[in-house]
Short mmCIF file of C-alpha atoms in Angstrom, two decimals:
data_model
loop_
_atom_site.label_atom_id
_atom_site.label_comp_id
_atom_site.label_asym_id
_atom_site.label_seq_id
_atom_site.Cartn_x
_atom_site.Cartn_y
_atom_site.Cartn_z
CA UNK A 1 -1.05 10.94 33.16
CA UNK A 2 -3.54 12.79 35.62
CA UNK A 3 -4.79 15.19 32.62
CA UNK A 4 -5.52 12.19 30.53
CA UNK A 5 -7.34 10.73 33.21
CA UNK A 6 -9.58 13.72 33.57
CA UNK A 7 -10.15 13.65 29.78
CA UNK A 8 -11.14 10.21 29.88
CA UNK A 9 -13.76 10.47 32.73
CA UNK A 10 -15.11 13.74 30.81
CA UNK A 11 -15.87 11.58 27.73
CA UNK A 12 -17.50 8.88 29.92
CA UNK A 13 -19.96 11.35 31.51
CA UNK A 14 -20.65 12.66 28.03
CA UNK A 15 -21.22 9.36 26.88
CA UNK A 16 -23.54 8.41 29.69
CA UNK A 17 -25.54 11.74 29.51
CA UNK A 18 -26.07 11.05 25.55
CA UNK A 19 -27.19 7.41 26.56
CA UNK A 20 -29.55 8.77 28.98
CA UNK A 21 -31.04 10.91 26.64
CA UNK A 22 -31.53 8.32 24.13
CA UNK A 23 -33.58 6.23 26.66
CA UNK A 24 -35.55 9.24 27.56
CA UNK A 25 -36.36 9.62 23.64
CA UNK A 26 -37.36 5.81 23.50
CA UNK A 27 -39.69 5.90 26.30
CA UNK A 28 -41.48 8.87 24.85
CA UNK A 29 -42.01 6.73 21.56
CA UNK A 30 -45.12 5.14 23.25
CA UNK A 31 -47.22 8.36 23.85
CA UNK A 32 -50.31 8.93 22.30
CA UNK A 33 -50.39 11.04 19.07
CA UNK A 34 -52.32 14.56 19.28
CA UNK A 35 -54.24 13.42 16.17
CA UNK A 36 -55.60 10.14 17.98
CA UNK A 37 -57.17 12.59 20.82
CA UNK A 38 -60.64 13.60 20.44
CA UNK A 39 -62.03 17.12 21.42
CA UNK A 40 -63.13 15.81 24.78
CA UNK A 41 -59.63 14.62 26.15
CA UNK A 42 -60.49 10.78 25.38
CA UNK A 43 -58.18 8.55 23.09
CA UNK A 44 -59.56 7.52 19.89
CA UNK A 45 -59.07 3.84 19.70
CA UNK A 46 -59.13 1.88 16.55
CA UNK A 47 -60.36 -1.72 16.42
CA UNK A 48 -58.82 -3.66 13.89
CA UNK A 49 -60.57 -7.12 15.04
CA UNK A 50 -63.31 -6.58 12.56
CA UNK A 51 -63.39 -10.35 11.93
CA UNK A 52 -64.62 -10.74 15.55
CA UNK A 53 -67.55 -8.71 15.07
CA UNK A 54 -68.40 -10.16 11.82
CA UNK A 55 -68.46 -13.55 13.81
CA UNK A 56 -70.46 -12.30 16.48
CA UNK A 57 -72.96 -10.95 13.81
CA UNK A 58 -73.15 -14.30 12.07
CA UNK A 59 -73.51 -15.84 15.49
CA UNK A 60 -76.49 -13.62 16.11
CA UNK A 61 -77.90 -13.46 12.93
CA UNK A 62 -77.81 -17.24 12.08
CA UNK A 63 -80.00 -19.70 14.02
CA UNK A 64 -78.11 -22.58 12.53
CA UNK A 65 -74.67 -21.62 13.29
CA UNK A 66 -72.47 -24.55 14.69
CA UNK A 67 -71.42 -23.99 18.01
CA UNK A 68 -68.72 -26.71 17.75
CA UNK A 69 -67.09 -24.79 14.67
CA UNK A 70 -67.28 -21.45 16.48
CA UNK A 71 -65.71 -22.95 19.22
CA UNK A 72 -63.03 -24.82 17.46
CA UNK A 73 -62.21 -21.74 15.28
CA UNK A 74 -61.94 -19.70 18.30
CA UNK A 75 -59.53 -22.01 20.06
CA UNK A 76 -57.58 -22.54 16.80
CA UNK A 77 -57.11 -18.63 16.47
CA UNK A 78 -55.71 -18.92 20.28
CA UNK A 79 -53.29 -21.40 19.14
CA UNK A 80 -52.24 -19.34 16.27
CA UNK A 81 -51.88 -16.34 18.42
CA UNK A 82 -49.67 -18.17 20.98
CA UNK A 83 -47.84 -19.64 18.24
CA UNK A 84 -46.98 -15.99 16.95
CA UNK A 85 -45.83 -14.85 20.36
CA UNK A 86 -43.61 -17.86 20.71
CA UNK A 87 -42.20 -16.88 17.29
CA UNK A 88 -41.99 -13.42 18.11
CA UNK A 89 -40.30 -14.13 21.28
CA UNK A 90 -37.38 -15.60 19.63
CA UNK A 91 -36.40 -13.06 17.47
CA UNK A 92 -33.37 -10.98 18.60
CA UNK A 93 -33.91 -7.36 18.75
CA UNK A 94 -30.90 -5.07 18.27
CA UNK A 95 -30.11 -2.36 20.75
CA UNK A 96 -28.46 0.72 20.04
CA UNK A 97 -27.14 1.07 23.62
CA UNK A 98 -24.89 -1.76 23.23
CA UNK A 99 -22.36 0.12 21.44
CA UNK A 100 -22.35 2.66 24.12
CA UNK A 101 -21.94 0.32 26.76
CA UNK A 102 -19.02 -1.26 24.82
CA UNK A 103 -17.23 2.20 24.31
CA UNK A 104 -17.68 2.74 28.20
CA UNK A 105 -16.28 -0.46 28.97
CA UNK A 106 -13.38 0.11 26.51
CA UNK A 107 -12.68 3.55 28.33
CA UNK A 108 -12.79 1.75 31.75
CA UNK A 109 -10.32 -0.62 30.55
CA UNK A 110 -7.95 2.13 29.32
CA UNK A 111 -8.40 4.07 32.58
CA UNK A 112 -7.81 1.27 34.55
CA UNK A 113 -4.45 0.28 32.57
CA UNK A 114 -3.39 3.88 33.05
CA UNK A 115 -3.89 3.65 36.64
CA UNK A 116 -1.91 0.48 36.74
CA UNK A 117 0.93 2.15 35.00
CA UNK A 118 0.99 5.20 37.32
CA UNK A 119 0.85 2.79 40.38
CA UNK A 120 3.84 0.97 38.86
CA UNK A 121 5.57 4.27 38.12
CA UNK A 122 5.16 5.77 41.40
CA UNK A 123 6.71 2.53 42.92
CA UNK A 124 9.63 2.61 40.73
CA UNK A 125 9.87 6.40 42.04
CA UNK A 126 9.46 5.08 45.54
CA UNK A 127 12.33 2.59 44.98
CA UNK A 128 14.87 5.03 43.41
CA UNK A 129 14.17 7.46 46.12
CA UNK A 130 14.86 4.84 48.81
CA UNK A 131 18.27 3.77 46.78
CA UNK A 132 19.21 7.49 46.52
CA UNK A 133 18.61 7.83 50.55
CA UNK A 134 20.29 4.70 51.18
CA UNK A 135 23.45 6.36 48.81
CA UNK A 136 23.34 9.26 50.77
CA UNK A 137 23.41 7.64 54.06
CA UNK A 138 26.49 5.77 52.86
CA UNK A 139 28.28 8.76 51.74
CA UNK A 140 27.69 10.29 54.85
CA UNK A 141 29.07 7.38 56.68
CA UNK A 142 32.04 7.59 54.48
CA UNK A 143 32.29 10.94 55.01
CA UNK A 144 31.96 10.43 58.95
CA UNK A 145 34.54 7.57 58.41
CA UNK A 146 36.88 9.94 56.93
CA UNK A 147 36.60 12.61 59.50
CA UNK A 148 36.68 9.78 61.96
CA UNK A 149 40.11 8.60 60.28
CA UNK A 150 41.34 12.12 60.25
CA UNK A 151 40.94 12.87 63.97
CA UNK A 152 42.50 9.45 64.52
CA UNK A 153 45.38 10.64 62.43
CA UNK A 154 45.49 14.04 64.42
CA UNK A 155 45.40 12.16 67.80
CA UNK A 156 47.95 9.92 66.80
CA UNK A 157 50.17 12.88 65.46
CA UNK A 158 49.64 14.71 68.93
CA UNK A 159 50.77 11.50 70.60
CA UNK A 160 53.78 11.04 68.57
CA UNK A 161 54.56 14.59 68.87
CA UNK A 162 54.36 14.35 72.93
CA UNK A 163 56.35 11.00 72.78
CA UNK A 164 59.00 13.03 70.87
CA UNK A 165 58.94 15.81 73.17
CA UNK A 166 59.20 13.52 76.24
CA UNK A 167 62.19 11.77 74.55
CA UNK A 168 63.56 14.93 73.82
CA UNK A 169 63.59 15.91 77.61
CA UNK A 170 64.79 12.21 78.21
CA UNK A 171 67.78 13.17 76.03
CA UNK A 172 68.43 16.48 77.62
CA UNK A 173 68.11 14.94 80.84
CA UNK A 174 70.61 12.54 80.27
CA UNK A 175 72.78 14.97 78.43
CA UNK A 176 72.65 17.17 81.85
CA UNK A 177 73.59 13.82 83.59
CA UNK A 178 76.49 13.09 81.38
CA UNK A 179 77.71 16.77 81.69
CA UNK A 180 77.42 16.59 85.61
CA UNK A 181 79.54 13.39 85.66
CA UNK A 182 82.22 14.80 83.21
CA UNK A 183 82.40 17.91 85.64
CA UNK A 184 82.65 15.34 88.43
CA UNK A 185 85.44 13.68 86.46
CA UNK A 186 87.52 16.74 85.71
CA UNK A 187 87.02 18.05 89.40
CA UNK A 188 88.69 14.65 90.48
CA UNK A 189 91.67 15.43 88.50
CA UNK A 190 92.24 18.93 89.84
CA UNK A 191 93.53 19.28 93.44
CA UNK A 192 91.51 22.71 93.89
CA UNK A 193 89.26 25.38 92.35
CA UNK A 194 90.64 28.25 90.88
CA UNK A 195 88.56 31.77 90.10
CA UNK A 196 89.21 33.93 87.26
CA UNK A 197 92.41 35.46 88.84
CA UNK A 198 93.78 32.04 89.44
CA UNK A 199 93.72 32.41 93.20
CA UNK A 200 93.38 29.47 95.27
CA UNK A 201 89.62 29.34 96.79
CA UNK A 202 89.03 25.86 98.39
CA UNK A 203 91.37 22.86 98.49
CA UNK A 204 89.15 19.90 98.18
CA UNK A 205 90.25 16.31 98.54
CA UNK A 206 89.29 13.58 96.02
CA UNK A 207 87.17 11.63 98.47
CA UNK A 208 85.19 14.58 99.38
CA UNK A 209 84.60 15.39 95.63
CA UNK A 210 83.43 11.81 94.95
CA UNK A 211 80.86 11.88 97.77
CA UNK A 212 79.47 15.08 96.63
CA UNK A 213 79.00 13.60 92.93
CA UNK A 214 77.56 10.69 94.52
CA UNK A 215 74.87 12.51 96.64
#
């Protein structure tokens, strides 16, 4: 799109340069021809108003010339000239530069439409980028949530393991207590303790054993 805009700008510049050259040539058409210039540098002017000279000669030569007729003719000629000028003013002249102006206007319109299209495309691209960033943020949040969930699960598992360990310790303590109680019960039934050789070591009464177990 940028390359196309550059090409359009170059075309417009070329057309404007051509238009400028045409205007310069039109201005030079009013110059004096070399054939109309005398040797001393003055312009050779051709008078086409021969009728006025003839009328003046008639005025000087004829003493019986009617002044009123001359004046009326003069003013009639002025009216005719005025009418001719008015008629010429109403003529529509064709300008060659109108085509170039139309071409430039069309090219400018095309460039404006291209600019609008580029702006719309850029805005859509920016919106798409924003949407993609939002999606990435959502994905990151999801990943963070998953990581948090994994951490929570790990913490829960550790807590459960600790609870199980505590329960196992409690069970072991309870088993130890039960073993002690069973030992105390067995000792209540036996009147004395024996060593490996079945020799009497100590004779203990049942009351002393109950007191020792209760302590």
